[in-house]
Coordinates of N, CA and C in Angstrom, one line a residue:
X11 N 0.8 -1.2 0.0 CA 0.0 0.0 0.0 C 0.9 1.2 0.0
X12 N 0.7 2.2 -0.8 CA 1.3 3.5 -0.9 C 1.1 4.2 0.4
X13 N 2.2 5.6 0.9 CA 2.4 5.7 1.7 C 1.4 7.0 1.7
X14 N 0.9 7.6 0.3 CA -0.3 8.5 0.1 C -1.4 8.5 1.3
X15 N -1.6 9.5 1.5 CA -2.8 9.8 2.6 C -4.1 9.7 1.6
X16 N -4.9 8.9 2.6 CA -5.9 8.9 1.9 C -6.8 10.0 2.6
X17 N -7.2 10.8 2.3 CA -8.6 11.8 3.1 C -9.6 11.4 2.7
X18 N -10.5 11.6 4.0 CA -12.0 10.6 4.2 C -12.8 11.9 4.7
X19 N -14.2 11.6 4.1 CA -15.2 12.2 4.6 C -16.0 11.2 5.1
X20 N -16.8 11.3 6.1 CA -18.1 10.8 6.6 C -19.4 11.6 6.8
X21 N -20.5 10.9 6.5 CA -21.4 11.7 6.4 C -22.3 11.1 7.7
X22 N -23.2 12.1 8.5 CA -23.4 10.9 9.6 C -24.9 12.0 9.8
X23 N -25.9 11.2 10.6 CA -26.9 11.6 10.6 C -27.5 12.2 12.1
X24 N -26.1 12.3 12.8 CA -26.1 13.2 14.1 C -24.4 13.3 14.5
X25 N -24.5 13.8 15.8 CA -23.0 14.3 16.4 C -22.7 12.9 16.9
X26 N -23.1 11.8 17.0 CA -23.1 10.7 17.9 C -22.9 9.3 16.4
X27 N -22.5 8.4 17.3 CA -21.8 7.3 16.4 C -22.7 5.8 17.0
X28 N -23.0 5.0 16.3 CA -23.5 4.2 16.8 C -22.1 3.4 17.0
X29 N -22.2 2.4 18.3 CA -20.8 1.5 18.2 C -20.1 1.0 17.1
X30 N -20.7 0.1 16.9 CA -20.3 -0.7 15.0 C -20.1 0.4 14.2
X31 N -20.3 1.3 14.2 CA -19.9 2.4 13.3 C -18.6 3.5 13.7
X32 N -18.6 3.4 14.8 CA -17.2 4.2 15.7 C -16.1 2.8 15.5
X33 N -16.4 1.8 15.8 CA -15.4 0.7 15.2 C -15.4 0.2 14.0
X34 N -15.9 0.9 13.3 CA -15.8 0.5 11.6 C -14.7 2.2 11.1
X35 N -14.8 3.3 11.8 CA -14.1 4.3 11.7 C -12.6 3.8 12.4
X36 N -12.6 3.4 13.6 CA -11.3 3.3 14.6 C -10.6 2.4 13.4
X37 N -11.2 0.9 13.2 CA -10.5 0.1 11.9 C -9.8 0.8 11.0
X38 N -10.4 2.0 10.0 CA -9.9 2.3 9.5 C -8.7 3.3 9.5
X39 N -9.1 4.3 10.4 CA -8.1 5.6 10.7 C -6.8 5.0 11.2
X40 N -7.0 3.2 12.2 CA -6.1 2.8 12.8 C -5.2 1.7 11.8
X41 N -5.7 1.7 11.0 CA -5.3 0.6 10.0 C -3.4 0.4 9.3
X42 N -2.5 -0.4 9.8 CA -1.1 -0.4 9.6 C -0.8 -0.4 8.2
X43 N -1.7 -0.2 7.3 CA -1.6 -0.6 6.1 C -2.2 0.8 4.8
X44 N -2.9 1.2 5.7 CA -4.1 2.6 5.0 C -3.7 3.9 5.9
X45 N -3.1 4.6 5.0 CA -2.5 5.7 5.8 C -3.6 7.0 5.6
X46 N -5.2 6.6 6.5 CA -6.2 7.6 6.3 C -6.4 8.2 6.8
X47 N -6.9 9.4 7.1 CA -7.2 10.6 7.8 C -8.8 11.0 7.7
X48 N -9.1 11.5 8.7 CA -10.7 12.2 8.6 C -10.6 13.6 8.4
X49 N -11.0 13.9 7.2 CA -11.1 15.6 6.5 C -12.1 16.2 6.8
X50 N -13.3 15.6 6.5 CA -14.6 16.2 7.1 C -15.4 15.1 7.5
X51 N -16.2 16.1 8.1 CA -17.7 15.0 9.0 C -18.5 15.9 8.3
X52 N -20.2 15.5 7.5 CA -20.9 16.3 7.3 C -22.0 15.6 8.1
X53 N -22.8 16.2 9.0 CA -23.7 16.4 9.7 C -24.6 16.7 9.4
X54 N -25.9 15.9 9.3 CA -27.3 16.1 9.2 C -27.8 17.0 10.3
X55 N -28.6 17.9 10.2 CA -29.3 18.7 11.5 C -30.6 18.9 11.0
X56 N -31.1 18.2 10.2 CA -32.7 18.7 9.9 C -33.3 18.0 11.4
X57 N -34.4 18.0 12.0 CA -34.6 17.2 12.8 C -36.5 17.0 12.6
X58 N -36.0 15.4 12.5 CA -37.9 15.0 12.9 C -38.0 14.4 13.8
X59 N -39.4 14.8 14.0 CA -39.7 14.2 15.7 C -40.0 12.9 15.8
X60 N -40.1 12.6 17.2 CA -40.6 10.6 17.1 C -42.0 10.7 16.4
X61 N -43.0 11.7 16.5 CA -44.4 11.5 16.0 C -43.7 11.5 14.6
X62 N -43.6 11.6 14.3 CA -43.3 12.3 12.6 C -42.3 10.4 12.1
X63 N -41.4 10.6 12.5 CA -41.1 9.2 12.6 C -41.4 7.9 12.3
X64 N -42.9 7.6 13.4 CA -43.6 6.9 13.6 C -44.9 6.6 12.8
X65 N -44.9 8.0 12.2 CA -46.1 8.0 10.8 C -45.0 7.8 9.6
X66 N -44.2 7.9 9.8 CA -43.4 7.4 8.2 C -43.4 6.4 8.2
X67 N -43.2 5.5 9.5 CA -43.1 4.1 9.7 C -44.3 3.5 9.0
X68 N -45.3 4.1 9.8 CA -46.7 3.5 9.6 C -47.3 3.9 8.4
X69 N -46.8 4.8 7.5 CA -47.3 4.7 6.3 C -47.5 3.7 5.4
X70 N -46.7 2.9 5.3 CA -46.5 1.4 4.4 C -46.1 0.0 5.0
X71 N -47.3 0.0 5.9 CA -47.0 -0.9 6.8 C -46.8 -2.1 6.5
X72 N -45.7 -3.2 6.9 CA -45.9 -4.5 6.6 C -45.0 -5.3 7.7
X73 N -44.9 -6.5 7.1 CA -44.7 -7.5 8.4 C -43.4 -7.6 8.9
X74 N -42.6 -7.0 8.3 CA -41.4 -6.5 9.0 C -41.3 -4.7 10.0
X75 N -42.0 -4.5 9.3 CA -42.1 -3.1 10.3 C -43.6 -3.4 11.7
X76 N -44.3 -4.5 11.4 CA -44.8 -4.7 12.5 C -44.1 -5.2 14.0
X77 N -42.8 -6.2 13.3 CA -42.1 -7.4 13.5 C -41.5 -6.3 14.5
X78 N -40.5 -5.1 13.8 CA -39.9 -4.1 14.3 C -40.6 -3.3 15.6
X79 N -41.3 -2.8 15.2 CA -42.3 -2.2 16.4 C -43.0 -3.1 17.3
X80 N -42.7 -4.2 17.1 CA -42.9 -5.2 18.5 C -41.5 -5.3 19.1
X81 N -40.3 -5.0 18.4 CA -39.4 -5.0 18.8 C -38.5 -4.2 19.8
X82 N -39.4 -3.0 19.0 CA -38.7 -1.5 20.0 C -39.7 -1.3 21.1
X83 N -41.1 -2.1 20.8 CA -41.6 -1.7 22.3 C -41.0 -2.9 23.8
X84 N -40.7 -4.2 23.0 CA -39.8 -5.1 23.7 C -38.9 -4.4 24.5
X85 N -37.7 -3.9 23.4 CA -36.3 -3.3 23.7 C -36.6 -2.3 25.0
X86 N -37.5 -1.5 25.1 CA -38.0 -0.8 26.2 C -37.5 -0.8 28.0
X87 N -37.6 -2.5 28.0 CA -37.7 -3.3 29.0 C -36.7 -4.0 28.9
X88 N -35.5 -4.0 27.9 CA -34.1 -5.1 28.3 C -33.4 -3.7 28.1
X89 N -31.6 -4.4 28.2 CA -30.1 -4.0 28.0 C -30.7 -3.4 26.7
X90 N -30.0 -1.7 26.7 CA -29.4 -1.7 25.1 C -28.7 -2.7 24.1
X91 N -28.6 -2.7 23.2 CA -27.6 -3.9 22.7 C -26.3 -2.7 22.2
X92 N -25.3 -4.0 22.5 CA -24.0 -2.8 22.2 C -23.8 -2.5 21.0
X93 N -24.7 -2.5 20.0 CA -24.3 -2.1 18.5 C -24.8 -1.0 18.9
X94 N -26.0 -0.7 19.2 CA -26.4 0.6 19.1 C -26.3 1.6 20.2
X95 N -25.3 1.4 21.0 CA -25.1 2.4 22.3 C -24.2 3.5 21.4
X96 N -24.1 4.7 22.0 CA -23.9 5.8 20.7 C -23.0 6.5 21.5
X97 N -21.7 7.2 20.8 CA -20.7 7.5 21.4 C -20.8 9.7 20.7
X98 N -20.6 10.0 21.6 CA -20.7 11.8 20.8 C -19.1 12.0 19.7
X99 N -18.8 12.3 18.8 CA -18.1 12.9 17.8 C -17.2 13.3 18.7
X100 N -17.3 14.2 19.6 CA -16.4 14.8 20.3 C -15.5 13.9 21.4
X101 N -16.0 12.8 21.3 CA -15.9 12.1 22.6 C -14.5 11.1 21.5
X102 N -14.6 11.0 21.0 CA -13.7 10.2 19.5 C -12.6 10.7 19.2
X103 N -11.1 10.7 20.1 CA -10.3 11.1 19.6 C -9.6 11.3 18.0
X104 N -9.7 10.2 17.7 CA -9.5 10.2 16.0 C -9.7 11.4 15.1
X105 N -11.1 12.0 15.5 CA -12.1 12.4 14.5 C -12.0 14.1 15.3
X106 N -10.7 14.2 16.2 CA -10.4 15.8 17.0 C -9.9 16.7 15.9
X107 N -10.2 17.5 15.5 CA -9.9 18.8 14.7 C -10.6 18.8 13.3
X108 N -11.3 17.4 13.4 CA -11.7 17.8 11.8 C -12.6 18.7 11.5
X109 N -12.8 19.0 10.3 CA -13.9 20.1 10.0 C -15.5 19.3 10.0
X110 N -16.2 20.2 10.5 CA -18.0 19.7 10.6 C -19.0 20.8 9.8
X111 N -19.3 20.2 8.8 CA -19.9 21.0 8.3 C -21.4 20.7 8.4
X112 N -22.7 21.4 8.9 CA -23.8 21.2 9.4 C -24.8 21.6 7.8
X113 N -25.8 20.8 7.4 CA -26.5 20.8 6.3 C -27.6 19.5 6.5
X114 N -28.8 20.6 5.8 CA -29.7 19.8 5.6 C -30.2 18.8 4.1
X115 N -30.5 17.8 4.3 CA -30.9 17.2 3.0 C -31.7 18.2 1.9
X116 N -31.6 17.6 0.8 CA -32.7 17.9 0.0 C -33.5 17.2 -0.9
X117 N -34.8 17.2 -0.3 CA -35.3 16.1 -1.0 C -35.4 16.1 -2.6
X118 N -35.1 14.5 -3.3 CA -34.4 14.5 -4.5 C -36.0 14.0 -5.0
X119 N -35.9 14.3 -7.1 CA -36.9 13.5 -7.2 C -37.6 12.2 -7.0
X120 N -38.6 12.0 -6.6 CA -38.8 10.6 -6.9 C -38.3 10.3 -4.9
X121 N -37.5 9.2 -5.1 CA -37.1 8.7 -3.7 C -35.5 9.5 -3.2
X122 N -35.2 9.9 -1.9 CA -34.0 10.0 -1.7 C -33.5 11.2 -1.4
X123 N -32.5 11.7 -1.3 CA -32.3 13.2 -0.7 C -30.7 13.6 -1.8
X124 N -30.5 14.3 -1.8 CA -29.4 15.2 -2.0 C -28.7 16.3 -1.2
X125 N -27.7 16.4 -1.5 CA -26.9 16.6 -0.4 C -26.3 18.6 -1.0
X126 N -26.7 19.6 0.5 CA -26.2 21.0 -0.9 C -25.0 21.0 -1.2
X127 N -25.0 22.3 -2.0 CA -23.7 22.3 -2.7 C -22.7 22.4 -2.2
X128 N -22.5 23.3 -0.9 CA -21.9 24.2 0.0 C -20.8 22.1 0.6
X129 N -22.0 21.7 0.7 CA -21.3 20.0 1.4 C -20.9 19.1 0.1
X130 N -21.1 19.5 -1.0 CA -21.1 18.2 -2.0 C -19.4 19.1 -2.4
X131 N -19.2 20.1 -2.4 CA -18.0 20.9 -2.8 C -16.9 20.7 -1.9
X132 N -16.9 20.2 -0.7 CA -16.1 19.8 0.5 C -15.8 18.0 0.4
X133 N -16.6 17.3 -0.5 CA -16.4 16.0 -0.8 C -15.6 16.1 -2.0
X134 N -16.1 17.1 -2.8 CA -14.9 17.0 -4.0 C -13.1 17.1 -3.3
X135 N -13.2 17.4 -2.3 CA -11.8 17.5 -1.6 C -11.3 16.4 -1.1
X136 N -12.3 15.5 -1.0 CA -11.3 14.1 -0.5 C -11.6 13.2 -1.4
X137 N -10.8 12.2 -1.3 CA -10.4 10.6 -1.9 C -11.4 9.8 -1.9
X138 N -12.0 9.5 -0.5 CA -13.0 8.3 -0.3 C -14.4 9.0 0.9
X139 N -15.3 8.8 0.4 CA -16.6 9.1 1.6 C -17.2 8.2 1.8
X140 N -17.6 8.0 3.5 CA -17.9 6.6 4.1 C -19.7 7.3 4.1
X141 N -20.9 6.8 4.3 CA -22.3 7.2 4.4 C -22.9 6.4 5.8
X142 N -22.8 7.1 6.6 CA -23.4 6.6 8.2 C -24.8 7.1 8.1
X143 N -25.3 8.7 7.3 CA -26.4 9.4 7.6 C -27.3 9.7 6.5
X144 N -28.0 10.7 5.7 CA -28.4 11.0 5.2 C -29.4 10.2 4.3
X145 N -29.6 9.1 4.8 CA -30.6 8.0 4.3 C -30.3 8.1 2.3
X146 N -31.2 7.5 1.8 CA -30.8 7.1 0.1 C -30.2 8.5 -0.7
X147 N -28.9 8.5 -0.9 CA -28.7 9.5 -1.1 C -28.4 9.5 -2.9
X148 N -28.4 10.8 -3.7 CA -28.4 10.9 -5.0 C -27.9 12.0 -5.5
X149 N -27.4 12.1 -6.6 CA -26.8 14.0 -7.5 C -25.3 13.7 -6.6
X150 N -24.6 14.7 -6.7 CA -23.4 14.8 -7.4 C -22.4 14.3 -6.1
X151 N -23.0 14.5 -4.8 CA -22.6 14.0 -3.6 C -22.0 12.4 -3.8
X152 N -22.5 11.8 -4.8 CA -22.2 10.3 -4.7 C -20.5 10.0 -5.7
X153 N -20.5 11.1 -6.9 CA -19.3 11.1 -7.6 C -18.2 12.5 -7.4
X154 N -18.5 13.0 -6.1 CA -17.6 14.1 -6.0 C -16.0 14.0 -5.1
X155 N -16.1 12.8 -4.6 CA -15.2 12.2 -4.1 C -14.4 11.7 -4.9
X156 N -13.1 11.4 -5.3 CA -12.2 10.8 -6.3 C -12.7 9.2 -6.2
X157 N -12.8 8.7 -5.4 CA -12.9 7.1 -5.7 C -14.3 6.9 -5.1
X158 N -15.4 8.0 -4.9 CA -17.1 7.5 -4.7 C -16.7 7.7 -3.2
X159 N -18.5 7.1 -2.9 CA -18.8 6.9 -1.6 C -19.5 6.0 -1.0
X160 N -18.4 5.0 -0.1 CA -18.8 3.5 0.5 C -20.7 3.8 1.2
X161 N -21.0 3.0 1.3 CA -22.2 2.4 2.4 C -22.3 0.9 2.7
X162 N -22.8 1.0 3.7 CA -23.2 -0.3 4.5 C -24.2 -0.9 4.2
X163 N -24.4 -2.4 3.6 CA -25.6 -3.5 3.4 C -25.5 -4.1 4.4
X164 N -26.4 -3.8 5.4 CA -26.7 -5.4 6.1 C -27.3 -6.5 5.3
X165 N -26.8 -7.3 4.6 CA -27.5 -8.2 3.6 C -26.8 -8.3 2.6
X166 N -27.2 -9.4 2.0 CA -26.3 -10.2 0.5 C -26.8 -9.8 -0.4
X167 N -26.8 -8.1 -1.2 CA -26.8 -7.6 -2.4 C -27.3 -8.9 -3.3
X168 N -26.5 -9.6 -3.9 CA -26.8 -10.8 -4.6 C -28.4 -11.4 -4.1
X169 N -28.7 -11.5 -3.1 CA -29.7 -12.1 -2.7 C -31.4 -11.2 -2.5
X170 N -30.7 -10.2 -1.0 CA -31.7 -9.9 -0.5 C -31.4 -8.7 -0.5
X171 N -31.7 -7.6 -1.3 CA -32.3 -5.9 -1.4 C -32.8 -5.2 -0.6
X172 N -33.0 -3.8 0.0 CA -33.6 -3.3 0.7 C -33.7 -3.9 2.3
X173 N -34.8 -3.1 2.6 CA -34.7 -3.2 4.1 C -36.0 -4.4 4.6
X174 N -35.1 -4.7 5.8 CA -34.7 -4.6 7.1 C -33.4 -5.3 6.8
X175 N -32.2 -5.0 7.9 CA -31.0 -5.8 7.6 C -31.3 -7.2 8.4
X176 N -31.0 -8.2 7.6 CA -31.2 -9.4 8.4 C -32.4 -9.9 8.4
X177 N -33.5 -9.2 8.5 CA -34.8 -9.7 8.6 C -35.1 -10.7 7.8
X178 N -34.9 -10.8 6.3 CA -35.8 -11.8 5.4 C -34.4 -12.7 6.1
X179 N -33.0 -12.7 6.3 CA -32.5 -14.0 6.2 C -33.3 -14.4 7.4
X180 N -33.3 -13.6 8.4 CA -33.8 -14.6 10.2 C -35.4 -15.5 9.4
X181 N -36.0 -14.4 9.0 CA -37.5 -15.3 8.7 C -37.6 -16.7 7.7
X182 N -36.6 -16.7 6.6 CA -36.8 -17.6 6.1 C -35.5 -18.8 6.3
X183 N -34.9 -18.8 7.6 CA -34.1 -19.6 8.3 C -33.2 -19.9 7.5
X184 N -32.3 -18.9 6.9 CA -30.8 -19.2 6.5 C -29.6 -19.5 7.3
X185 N -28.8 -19.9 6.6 CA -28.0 -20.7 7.5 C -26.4 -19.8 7.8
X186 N -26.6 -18.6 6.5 CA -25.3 -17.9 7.0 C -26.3 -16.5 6.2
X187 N -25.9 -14.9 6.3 CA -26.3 -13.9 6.3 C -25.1 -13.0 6.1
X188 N -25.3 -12.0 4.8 CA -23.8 -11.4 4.7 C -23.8 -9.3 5.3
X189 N -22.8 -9.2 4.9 CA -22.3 -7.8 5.1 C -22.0 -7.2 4.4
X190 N -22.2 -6.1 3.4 CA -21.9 -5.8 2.1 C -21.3 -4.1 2.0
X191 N -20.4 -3.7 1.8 CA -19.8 -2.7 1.3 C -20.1 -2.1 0.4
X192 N -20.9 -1.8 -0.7 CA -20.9 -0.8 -1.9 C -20.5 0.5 -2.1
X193 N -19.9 0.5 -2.9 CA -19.5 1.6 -3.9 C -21.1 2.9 -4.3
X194 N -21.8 3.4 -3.9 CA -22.9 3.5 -4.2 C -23.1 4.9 -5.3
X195 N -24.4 4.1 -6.2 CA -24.2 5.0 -7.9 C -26.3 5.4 -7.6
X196 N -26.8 5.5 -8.5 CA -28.0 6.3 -8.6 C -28.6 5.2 -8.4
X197 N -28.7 4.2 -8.7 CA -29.9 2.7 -8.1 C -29.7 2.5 -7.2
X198 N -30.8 2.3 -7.0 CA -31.2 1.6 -5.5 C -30.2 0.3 -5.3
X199 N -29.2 0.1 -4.0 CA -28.8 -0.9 -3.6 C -28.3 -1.8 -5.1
X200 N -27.7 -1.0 -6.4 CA -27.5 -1.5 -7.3 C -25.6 -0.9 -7.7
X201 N -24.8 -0.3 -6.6 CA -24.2 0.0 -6.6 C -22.7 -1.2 -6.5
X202 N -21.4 -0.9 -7.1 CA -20.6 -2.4 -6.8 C -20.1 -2.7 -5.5
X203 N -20.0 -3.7 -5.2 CA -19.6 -4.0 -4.1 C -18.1 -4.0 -4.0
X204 N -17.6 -3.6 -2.8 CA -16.4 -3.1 -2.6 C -15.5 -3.9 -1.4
X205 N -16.6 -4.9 -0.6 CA -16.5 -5.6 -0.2 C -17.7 -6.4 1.1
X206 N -17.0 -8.1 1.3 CA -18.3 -8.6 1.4 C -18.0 -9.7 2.6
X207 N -18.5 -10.2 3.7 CA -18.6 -11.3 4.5 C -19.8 -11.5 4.9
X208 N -19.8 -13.0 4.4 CA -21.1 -14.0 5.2 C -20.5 -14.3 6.8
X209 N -21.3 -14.2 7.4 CA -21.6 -14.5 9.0 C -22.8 -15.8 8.9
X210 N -22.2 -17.0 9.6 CA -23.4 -18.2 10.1 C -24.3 -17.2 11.5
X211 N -25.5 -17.7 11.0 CA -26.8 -17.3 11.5 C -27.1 -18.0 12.1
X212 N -27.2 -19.9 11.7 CA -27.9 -20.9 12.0 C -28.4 -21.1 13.3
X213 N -27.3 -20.4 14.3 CA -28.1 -20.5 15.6 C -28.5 -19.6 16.8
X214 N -29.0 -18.5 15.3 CA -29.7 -17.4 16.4 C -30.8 -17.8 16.3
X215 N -31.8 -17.1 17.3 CA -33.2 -17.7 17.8 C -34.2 -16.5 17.2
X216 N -33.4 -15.3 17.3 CA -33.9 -14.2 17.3 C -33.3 -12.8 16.0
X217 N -34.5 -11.9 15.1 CA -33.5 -10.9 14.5 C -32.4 -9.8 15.2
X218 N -32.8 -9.9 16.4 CA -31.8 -9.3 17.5 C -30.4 -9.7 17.3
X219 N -30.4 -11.2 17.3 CA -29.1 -11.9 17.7 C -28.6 -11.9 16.2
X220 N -29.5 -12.0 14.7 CA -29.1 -11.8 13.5 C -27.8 -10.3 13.5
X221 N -29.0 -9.6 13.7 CA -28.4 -8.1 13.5 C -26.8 -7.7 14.1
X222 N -27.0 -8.6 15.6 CA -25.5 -8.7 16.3 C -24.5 -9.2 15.8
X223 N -24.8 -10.1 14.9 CA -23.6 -11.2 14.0 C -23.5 -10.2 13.2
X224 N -24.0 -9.3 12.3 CA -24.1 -8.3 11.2 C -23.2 -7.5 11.7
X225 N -23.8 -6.7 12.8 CA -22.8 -5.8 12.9 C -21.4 -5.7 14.0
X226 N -20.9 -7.2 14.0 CA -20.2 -7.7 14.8 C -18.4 -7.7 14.0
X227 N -19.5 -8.2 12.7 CA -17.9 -8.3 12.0 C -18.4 -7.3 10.7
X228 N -18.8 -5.9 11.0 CA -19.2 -4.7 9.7 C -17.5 -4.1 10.3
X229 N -17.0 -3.9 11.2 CA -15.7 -2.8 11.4 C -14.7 -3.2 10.4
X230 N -14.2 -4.6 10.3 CA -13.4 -5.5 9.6 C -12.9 -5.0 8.0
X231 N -14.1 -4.7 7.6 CA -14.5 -4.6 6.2 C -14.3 -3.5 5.6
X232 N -14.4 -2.7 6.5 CA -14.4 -0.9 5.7 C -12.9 -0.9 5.3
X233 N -12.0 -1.1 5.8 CA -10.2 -1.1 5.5 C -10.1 -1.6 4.4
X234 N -10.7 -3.1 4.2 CA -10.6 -3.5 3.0 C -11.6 -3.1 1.6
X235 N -13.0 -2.3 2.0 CA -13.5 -1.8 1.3 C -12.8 -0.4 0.2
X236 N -12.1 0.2 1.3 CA -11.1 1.4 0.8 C -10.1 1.0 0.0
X237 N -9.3 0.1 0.9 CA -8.5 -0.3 -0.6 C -8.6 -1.2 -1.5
X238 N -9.8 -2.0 -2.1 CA -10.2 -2.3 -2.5 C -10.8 -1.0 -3.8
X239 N -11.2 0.1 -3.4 CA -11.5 1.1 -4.0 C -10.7 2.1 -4.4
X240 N -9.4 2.2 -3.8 CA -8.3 3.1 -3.9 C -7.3 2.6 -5.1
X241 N -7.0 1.3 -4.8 CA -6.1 1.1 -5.8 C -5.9 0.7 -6.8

């Protein structure tokens, strides 16, 4: 690996990090082989409320968002799980001095958001952009980066599309469930893959314990997603 800095943006959908995602960053920044740096953070600040939330949810209701909302009213009453316990930006040594640039989506045609100009002109400045936030994103934000910008599939592209991660593998009892990397372009989840591991499922009981295997070994992968895309 060249001794070139790579500069990284991340895009994230608050000031805070879910675990699996603060160790999918530490992997990388810490990586003996990837000499990367964090250039900017861009930060979502539009803010919707839980009501508002809750009716997006409920607009197109089906058996996985029922499945879910039996889930979060469960979760209520146990342990957080440690994927999703959330660390503040500030609290992340790694990610101390970089620049944060605050911006709202814009909703794109059709499905999906776009990103302004003021933040898509701050991605033209780096190498590689990682996508933690801004939900299906589209327009010039996705090729303004030299080598694109990664996102996370919970799920085997090849197989199983869209959402929920893990859900169709838990329900229709597979025996292993993957992790997918993409490169992401204007389709939907039709972006290349940049990198990929299957995780055995076979003996979780629960989509809880799926999602835990998912985002257990997602940190692993970003290192090799980058260079996999860099070189």
């Amino acid at each position: 690996m060249s001794d070139q800095t790579v500069h990284v943006g991340v895009l994230l959908s608050s000031y805070t990090l879910r675990e699996w995602e603060k160790q999918a960053l530490l992997e990388l920044f810490n990586h003996p082989e990837i000499n990367a740096t964090p250039e900017v953070l861009i930060v979502d600040t539009s803010q919707t409320s839980t009501q508002d939330a809750i009716r997006s949810h409920l607009a197109d209701l089906s058996l996985w968002k029922v499945y879910r909302l039996l889930t979060f009213a469960l979760s209520a009453f146990a342990d957080e799980t440690w994927h999703s316990t959330t660390t503040p930006v500030s609290d992340i040594d790694v990610l101390d001095n970089t620049e944060i640039i605050e911006c709202t989506p814009i909703p794109a045609d059709g499905l999906g958001n776009e990103i302004p100009p003021s933040a898509v002109s701050s991605l033209a400045d780096v190498d590689i952009a990682i996508r933690f936030g801004f939900g299906i994103i589209k327009g010039d934000a996705l090729t303004a980066p030299t080598h694109g910008m990664l996102s996370y599939h919970h799920g085997d592209l090849r197989k199983y599309r869209g959402r929920p991660a893990g859900f169709h593998e838990f329900i229709n009892r597979e025996q292993t469930a993957g992790v997918t990397v993409q490169r992401l372009n204007e389709s939907l989840d039709g972006g290349a893959i940049a990198a990929f591991e299957d995780v055995e499922i076979e003996r979780t009981t629960s989509w809880q314990e799926v999602l835990s295997e998912l985002y257990r070994i997602s940190p692993e992968l970003l290192p090799h997603a980058v260079q996999n895309c860099i070189e």
